[in-house]
PDB file of N, CA and C in Angstrom:
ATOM      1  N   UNK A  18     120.377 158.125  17.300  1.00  0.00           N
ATOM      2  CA  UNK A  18     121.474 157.537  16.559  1.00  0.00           C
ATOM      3  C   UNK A  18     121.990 158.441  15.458  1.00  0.00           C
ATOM      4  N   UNK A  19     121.319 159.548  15.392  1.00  0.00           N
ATOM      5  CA  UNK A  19     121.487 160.113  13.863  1.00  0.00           C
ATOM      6  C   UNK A  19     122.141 161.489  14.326  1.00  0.00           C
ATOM      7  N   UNK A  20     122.298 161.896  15.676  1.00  0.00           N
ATOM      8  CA  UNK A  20     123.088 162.996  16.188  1.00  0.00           C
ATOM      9  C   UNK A  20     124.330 163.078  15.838  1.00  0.00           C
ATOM     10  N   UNK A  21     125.378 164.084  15.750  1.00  0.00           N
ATOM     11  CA  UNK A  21     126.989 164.291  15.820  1.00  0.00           C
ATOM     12  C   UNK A  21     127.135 163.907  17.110  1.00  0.00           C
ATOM     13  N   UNK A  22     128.220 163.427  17.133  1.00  0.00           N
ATOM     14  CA  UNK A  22     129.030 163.428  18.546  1.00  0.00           C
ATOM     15  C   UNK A  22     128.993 164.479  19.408  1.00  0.00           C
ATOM     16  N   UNK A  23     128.788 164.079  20.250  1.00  0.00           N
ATOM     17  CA  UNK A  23     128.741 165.267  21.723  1.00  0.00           C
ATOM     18  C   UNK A  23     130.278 165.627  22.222  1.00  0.00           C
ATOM     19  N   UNK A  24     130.623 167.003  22.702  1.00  0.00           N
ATOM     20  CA  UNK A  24     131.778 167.341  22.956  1.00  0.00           C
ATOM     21  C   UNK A  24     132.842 165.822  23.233  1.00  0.00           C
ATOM     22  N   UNK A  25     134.118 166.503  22.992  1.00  0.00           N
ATOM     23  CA  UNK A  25     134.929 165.425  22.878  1.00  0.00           C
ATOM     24  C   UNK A  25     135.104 164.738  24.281  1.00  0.00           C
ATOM     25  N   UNK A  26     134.886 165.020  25.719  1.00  0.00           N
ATOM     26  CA  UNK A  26     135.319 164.274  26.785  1.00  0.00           C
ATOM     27  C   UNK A  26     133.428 164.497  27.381  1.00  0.00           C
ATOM     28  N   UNK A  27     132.728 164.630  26.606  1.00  0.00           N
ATOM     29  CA  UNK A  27     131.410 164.141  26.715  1.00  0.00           C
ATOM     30  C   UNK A  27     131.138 164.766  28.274  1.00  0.00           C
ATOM     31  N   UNK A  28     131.470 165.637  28.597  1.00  0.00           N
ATOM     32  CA  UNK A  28     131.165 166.510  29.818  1.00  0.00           C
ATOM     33  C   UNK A  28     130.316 167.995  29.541  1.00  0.00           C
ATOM     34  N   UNK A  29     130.493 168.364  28.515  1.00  0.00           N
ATOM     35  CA  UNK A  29     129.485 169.711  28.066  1.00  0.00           C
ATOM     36  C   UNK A  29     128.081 169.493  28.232  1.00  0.00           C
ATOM     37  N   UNK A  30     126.993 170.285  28.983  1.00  0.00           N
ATOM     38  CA  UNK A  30     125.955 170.345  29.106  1.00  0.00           C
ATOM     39  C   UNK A  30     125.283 171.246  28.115  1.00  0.00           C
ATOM     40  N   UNK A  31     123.459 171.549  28.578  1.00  0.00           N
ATOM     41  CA  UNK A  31     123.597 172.905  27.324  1.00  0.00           C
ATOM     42  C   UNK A  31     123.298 173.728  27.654  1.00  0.00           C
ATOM     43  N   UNK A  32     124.234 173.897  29.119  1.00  0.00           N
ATOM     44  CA  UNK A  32     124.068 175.158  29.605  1.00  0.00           C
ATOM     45  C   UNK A  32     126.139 175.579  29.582  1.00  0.00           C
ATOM     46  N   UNK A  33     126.258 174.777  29.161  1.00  0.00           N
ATOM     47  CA  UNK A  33     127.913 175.156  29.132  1.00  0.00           C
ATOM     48  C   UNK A  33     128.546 174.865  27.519  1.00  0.00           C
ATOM     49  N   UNK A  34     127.554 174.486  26.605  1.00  0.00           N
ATOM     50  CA  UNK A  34     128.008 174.292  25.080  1.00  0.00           C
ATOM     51  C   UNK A  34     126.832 174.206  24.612  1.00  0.00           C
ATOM     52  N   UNK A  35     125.897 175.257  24.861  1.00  0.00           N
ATOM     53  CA  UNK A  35     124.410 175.366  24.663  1.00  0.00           C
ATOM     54  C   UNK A  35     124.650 175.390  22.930  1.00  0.00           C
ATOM     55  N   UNK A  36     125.633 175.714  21.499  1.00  0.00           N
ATOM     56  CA  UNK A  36     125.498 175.695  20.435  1.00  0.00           C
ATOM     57  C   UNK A  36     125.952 174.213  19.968  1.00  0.00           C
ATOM     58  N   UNK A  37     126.490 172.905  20.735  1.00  0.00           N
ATOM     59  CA  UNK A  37     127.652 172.197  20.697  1.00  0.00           C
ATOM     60  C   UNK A  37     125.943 171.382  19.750  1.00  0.00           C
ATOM     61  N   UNK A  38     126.531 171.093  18.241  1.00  0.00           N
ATOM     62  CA  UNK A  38     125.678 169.958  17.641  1.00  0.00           C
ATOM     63  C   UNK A  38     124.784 168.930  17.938  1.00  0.00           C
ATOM     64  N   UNK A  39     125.371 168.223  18.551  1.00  0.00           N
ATOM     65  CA  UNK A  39     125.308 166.942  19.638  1.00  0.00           C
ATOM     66  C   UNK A  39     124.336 166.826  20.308  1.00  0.00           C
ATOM     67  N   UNK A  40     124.645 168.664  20.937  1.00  0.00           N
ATOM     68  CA  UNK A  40     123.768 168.352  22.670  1.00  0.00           C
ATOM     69  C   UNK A  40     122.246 169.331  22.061  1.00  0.00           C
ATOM     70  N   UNK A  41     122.554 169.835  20.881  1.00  0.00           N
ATOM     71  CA  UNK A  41     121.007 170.475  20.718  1.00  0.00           C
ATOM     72  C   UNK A  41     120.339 169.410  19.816  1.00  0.00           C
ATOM     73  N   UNK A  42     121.205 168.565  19.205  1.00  0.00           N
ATOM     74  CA  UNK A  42     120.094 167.283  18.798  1.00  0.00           C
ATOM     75  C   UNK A  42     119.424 166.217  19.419  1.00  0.00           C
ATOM     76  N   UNK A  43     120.364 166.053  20.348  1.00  0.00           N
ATOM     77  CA  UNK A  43     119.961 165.016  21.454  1.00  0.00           C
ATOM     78  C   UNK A  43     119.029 165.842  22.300  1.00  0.00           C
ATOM     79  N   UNK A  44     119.206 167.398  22.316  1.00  0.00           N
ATOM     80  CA  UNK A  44     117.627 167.568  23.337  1.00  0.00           C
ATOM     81  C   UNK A  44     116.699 167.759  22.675  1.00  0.00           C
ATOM     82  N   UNK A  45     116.931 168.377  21.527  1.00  0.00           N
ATOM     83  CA  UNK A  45     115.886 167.855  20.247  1.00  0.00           C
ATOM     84  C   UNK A  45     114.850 166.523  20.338  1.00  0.00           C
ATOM     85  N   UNK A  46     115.416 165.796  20.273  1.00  0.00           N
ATOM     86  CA  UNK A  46     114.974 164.057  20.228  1.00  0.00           C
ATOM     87  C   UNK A  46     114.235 164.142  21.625  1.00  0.00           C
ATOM     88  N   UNK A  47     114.516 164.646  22.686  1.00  0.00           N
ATOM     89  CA  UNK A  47     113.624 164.597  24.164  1.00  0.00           C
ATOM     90  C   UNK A  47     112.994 165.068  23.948  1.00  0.00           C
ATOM     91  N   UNK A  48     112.649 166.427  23.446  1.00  0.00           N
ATOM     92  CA  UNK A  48     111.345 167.231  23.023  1.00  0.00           C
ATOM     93  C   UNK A  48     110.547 166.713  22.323  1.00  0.00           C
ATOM     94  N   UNK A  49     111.027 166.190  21.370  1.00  0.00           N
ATOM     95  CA  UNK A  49     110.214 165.303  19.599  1.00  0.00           C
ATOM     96  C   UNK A  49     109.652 164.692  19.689  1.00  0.00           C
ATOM     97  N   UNK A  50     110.314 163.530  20.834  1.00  0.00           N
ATOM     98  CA  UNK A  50     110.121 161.950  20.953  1.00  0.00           C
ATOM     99  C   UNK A  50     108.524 162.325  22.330  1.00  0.00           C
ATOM    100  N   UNK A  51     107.949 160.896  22.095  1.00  0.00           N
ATOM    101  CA  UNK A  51     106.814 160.793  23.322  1.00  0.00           C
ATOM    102  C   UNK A  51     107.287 160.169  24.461  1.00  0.00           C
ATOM    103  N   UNK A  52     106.395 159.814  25.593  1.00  0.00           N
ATOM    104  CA  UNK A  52     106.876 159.521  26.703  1.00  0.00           C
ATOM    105  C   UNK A  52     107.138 157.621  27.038  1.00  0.00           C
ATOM    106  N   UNK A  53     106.824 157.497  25.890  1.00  0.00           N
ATOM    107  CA  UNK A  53     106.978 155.515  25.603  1.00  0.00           C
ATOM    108  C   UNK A  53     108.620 155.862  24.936  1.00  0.00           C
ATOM    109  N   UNK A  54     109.051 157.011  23.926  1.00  0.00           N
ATOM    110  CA  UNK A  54     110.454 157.479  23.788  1.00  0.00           C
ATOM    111  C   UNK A  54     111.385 156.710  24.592  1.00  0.00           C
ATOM    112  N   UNK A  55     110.948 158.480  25.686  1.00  0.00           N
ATOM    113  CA  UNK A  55     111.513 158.815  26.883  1.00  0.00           C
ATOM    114  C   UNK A  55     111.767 157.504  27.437  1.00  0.00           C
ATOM    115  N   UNK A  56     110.665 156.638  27.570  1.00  0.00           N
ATOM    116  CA  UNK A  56     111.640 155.718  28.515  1.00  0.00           C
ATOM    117  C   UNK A  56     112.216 154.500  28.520  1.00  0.00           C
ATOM    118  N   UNK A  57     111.519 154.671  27.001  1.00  0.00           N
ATOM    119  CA  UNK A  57     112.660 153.408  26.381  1.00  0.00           C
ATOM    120  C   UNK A  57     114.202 154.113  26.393  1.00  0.00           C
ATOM    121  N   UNK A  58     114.422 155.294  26.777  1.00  0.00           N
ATOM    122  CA  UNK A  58     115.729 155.657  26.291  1.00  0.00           C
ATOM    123  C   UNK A  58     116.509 155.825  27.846  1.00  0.00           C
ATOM    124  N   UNK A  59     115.607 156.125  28.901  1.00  0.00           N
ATOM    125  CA  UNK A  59     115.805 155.728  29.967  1.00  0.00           C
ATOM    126  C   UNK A  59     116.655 154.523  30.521  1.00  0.00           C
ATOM    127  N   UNK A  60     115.560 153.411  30.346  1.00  0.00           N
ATOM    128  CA  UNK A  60     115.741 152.260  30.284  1.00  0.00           C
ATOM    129  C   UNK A  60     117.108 151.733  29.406  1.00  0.00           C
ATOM    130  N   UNK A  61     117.676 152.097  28.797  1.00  0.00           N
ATOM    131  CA  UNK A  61     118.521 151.927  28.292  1.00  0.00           C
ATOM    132  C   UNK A  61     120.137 152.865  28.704  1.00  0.00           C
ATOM    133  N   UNK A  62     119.446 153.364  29.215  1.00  0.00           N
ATOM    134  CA  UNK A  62     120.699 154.407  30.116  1.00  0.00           C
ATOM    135  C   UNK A  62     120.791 153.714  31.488  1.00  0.00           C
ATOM    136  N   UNK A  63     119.862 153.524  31.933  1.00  0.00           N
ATOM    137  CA  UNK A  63     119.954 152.899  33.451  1.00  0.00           C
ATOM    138  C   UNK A  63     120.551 151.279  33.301  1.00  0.00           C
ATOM    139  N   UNK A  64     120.327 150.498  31.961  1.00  0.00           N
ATOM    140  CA  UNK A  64     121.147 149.480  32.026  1.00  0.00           C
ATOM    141  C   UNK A  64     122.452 149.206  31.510  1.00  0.00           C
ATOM    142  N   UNK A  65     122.742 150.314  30.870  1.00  0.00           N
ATOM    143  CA  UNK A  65     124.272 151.176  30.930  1.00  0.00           C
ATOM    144  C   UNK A  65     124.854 151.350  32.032  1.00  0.00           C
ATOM    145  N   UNK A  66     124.415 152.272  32.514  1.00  0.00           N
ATOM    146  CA  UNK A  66     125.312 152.601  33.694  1.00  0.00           C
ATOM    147  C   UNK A  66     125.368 151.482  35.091  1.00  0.00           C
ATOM    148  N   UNK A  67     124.814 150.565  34.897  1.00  0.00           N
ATOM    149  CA  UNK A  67     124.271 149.811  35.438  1.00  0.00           C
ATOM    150  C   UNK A  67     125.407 148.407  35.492  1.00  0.00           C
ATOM    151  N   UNK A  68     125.252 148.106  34.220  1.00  0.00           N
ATOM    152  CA  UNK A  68     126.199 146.823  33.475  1.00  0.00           C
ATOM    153  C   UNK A  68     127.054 147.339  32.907  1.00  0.00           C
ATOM    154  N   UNK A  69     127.933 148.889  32.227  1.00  0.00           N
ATOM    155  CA  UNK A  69     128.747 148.819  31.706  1.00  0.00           C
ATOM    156  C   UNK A  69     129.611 150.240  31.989  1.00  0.00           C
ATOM    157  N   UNK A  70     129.312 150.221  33.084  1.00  0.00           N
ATOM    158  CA  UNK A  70     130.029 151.814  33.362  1.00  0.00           C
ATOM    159  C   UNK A  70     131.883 151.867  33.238  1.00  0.00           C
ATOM    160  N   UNK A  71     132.412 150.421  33.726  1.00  0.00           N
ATOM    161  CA  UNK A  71     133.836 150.992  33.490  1.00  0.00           C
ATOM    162  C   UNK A  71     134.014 151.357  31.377  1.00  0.00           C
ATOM    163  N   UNK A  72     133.201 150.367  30.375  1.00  0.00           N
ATOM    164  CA  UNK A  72     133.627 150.708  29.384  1.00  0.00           C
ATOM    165  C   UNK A  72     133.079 151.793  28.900  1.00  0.00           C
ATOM    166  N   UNK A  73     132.012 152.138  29.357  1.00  0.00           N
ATOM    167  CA  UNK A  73     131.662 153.246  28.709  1.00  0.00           C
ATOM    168  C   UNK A  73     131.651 154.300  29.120  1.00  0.00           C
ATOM    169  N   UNK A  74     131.997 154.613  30.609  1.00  0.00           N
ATOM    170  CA  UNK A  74     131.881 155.974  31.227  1.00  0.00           C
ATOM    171  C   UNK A  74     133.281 156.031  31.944  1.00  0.00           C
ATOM    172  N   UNK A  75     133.409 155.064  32.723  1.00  0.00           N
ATOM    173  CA  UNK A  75     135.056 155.378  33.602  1.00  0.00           C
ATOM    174  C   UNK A  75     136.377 155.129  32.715  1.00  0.00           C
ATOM    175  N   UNK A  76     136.391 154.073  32.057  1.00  0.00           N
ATOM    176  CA  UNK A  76     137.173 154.440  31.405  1.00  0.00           C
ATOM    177  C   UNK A  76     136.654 153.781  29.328  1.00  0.00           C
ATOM    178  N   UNK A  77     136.088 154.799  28.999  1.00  0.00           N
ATOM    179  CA  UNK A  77     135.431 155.215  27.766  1.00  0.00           C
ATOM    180  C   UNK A  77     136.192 154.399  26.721  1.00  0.00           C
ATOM    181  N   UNK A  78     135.466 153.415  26.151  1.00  0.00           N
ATOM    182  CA  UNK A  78     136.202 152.729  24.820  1.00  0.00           C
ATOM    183  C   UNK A  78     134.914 152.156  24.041  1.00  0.00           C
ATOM    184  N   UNK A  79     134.802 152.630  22.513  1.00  0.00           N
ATOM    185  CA  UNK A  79     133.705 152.620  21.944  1.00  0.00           C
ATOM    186  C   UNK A  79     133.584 151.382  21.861  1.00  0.00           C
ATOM    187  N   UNK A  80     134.324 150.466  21.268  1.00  0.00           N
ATOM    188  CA  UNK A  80     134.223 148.688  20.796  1.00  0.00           C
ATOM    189  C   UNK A  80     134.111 148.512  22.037  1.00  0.00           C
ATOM    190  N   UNK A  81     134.303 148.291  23.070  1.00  0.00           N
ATOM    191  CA  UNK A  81     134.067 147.496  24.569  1.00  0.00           C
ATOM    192  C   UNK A  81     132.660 148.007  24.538  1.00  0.00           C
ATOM    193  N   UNK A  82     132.777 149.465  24.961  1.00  0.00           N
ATOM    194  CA  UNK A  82     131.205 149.796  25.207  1.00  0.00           C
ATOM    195  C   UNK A  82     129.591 149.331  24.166  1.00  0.00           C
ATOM    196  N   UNK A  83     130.482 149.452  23.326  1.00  0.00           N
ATOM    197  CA  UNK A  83     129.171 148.723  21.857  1.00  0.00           C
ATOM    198  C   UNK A  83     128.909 147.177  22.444  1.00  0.00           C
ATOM    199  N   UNK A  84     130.225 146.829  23.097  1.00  0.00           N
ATOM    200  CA  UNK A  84     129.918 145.450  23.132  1.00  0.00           C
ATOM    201  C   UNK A  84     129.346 145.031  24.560  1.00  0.00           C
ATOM    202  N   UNK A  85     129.791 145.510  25.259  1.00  0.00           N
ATOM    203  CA  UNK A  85     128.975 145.498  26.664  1.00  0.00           C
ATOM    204  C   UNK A  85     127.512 145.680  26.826  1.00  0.00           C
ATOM    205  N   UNK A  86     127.165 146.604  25.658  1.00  0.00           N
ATOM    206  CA  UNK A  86     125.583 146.953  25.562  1.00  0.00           C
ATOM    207  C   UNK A  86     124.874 145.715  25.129  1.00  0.00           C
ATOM    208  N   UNK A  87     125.677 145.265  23.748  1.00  0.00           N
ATOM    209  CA  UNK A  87     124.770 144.351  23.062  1.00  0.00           C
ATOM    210  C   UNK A  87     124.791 143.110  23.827  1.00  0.00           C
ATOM    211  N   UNK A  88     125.520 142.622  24.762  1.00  0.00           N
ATOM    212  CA  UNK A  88     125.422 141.586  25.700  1.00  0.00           C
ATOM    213  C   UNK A  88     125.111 141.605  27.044  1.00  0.00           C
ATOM    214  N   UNK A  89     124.945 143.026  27.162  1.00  0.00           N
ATOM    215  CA  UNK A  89     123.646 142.997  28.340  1.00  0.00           C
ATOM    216  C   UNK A  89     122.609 144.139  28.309  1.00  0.00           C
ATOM    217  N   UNK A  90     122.469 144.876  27.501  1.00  0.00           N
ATOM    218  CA  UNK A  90     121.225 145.732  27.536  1.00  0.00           C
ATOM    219  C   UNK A  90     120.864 145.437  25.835  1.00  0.00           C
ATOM    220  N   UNK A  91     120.485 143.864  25.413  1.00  0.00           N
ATOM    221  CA  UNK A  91     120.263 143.977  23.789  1.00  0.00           C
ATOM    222  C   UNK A  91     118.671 144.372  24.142  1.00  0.00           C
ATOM    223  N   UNK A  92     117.820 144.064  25.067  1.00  0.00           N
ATOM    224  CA  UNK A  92     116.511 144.400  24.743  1.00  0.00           C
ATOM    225  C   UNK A  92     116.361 145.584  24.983  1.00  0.00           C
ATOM    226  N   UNK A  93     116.641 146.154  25.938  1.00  0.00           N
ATOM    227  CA  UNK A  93     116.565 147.641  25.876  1.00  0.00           C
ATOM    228  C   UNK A  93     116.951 148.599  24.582  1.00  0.00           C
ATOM    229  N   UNK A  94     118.124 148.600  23.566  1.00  0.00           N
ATOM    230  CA  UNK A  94     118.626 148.709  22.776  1.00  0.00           C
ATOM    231  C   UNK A  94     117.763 148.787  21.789  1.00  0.00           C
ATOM    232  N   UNK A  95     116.753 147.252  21.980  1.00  0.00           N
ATOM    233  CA  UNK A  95     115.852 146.390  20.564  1.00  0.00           C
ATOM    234  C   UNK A  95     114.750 148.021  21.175  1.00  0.00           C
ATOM    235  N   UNK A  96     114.663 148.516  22.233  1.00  0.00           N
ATOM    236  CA  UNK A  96     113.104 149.190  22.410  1.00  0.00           C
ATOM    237  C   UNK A  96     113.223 150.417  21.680  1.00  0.00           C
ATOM    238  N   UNK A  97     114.682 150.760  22.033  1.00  0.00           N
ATOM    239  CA  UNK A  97     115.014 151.905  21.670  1.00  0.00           C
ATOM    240  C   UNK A  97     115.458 152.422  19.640  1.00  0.00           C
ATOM    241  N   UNK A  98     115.332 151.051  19.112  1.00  0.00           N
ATOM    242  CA  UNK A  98     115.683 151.536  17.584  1.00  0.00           C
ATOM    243  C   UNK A  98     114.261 151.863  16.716  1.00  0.00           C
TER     244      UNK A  98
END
């Protein structure tokens, strides 16, 4: 939660914006974090993409997507803070 924003159309890897803020904090946090982390953060990606892919990935809108999460991935969310 405490990362900068990741490139602006959120497609940079870090092998293609290997200096980009974002993406060396967020792999930061995979390295840092343990494997109860890992998959609480998993788990929370898979019920993303899962339950809320048009707001948050196809067509990207932060208030929909905040809100799509908290009404269907709130426990995953609760594992992950």
């Amino acid at each position: 939660n405490n990362c900068p924003s990741m490139t602006l159309d959120g497609s940079g890897n870090t092998q293609s914006c290997p200096s980009d803020p974002g993406l060396v904090c967020v792999q930061g946090c995979f390295t840092d974090t343990s494997q109860a982390g890992n998959d609480a953060y998993f788990a929370l990606s898979d019920c993303v993409q899962t339950n809320c892919e048009d707001p948050c990935y196809t067509n990207y809108d932060q208030t929909a997507c905040g809100t799509c999460q908290q009404n269907n991935c709130s426990s995953e969310l609760q594992a992950c803070q």
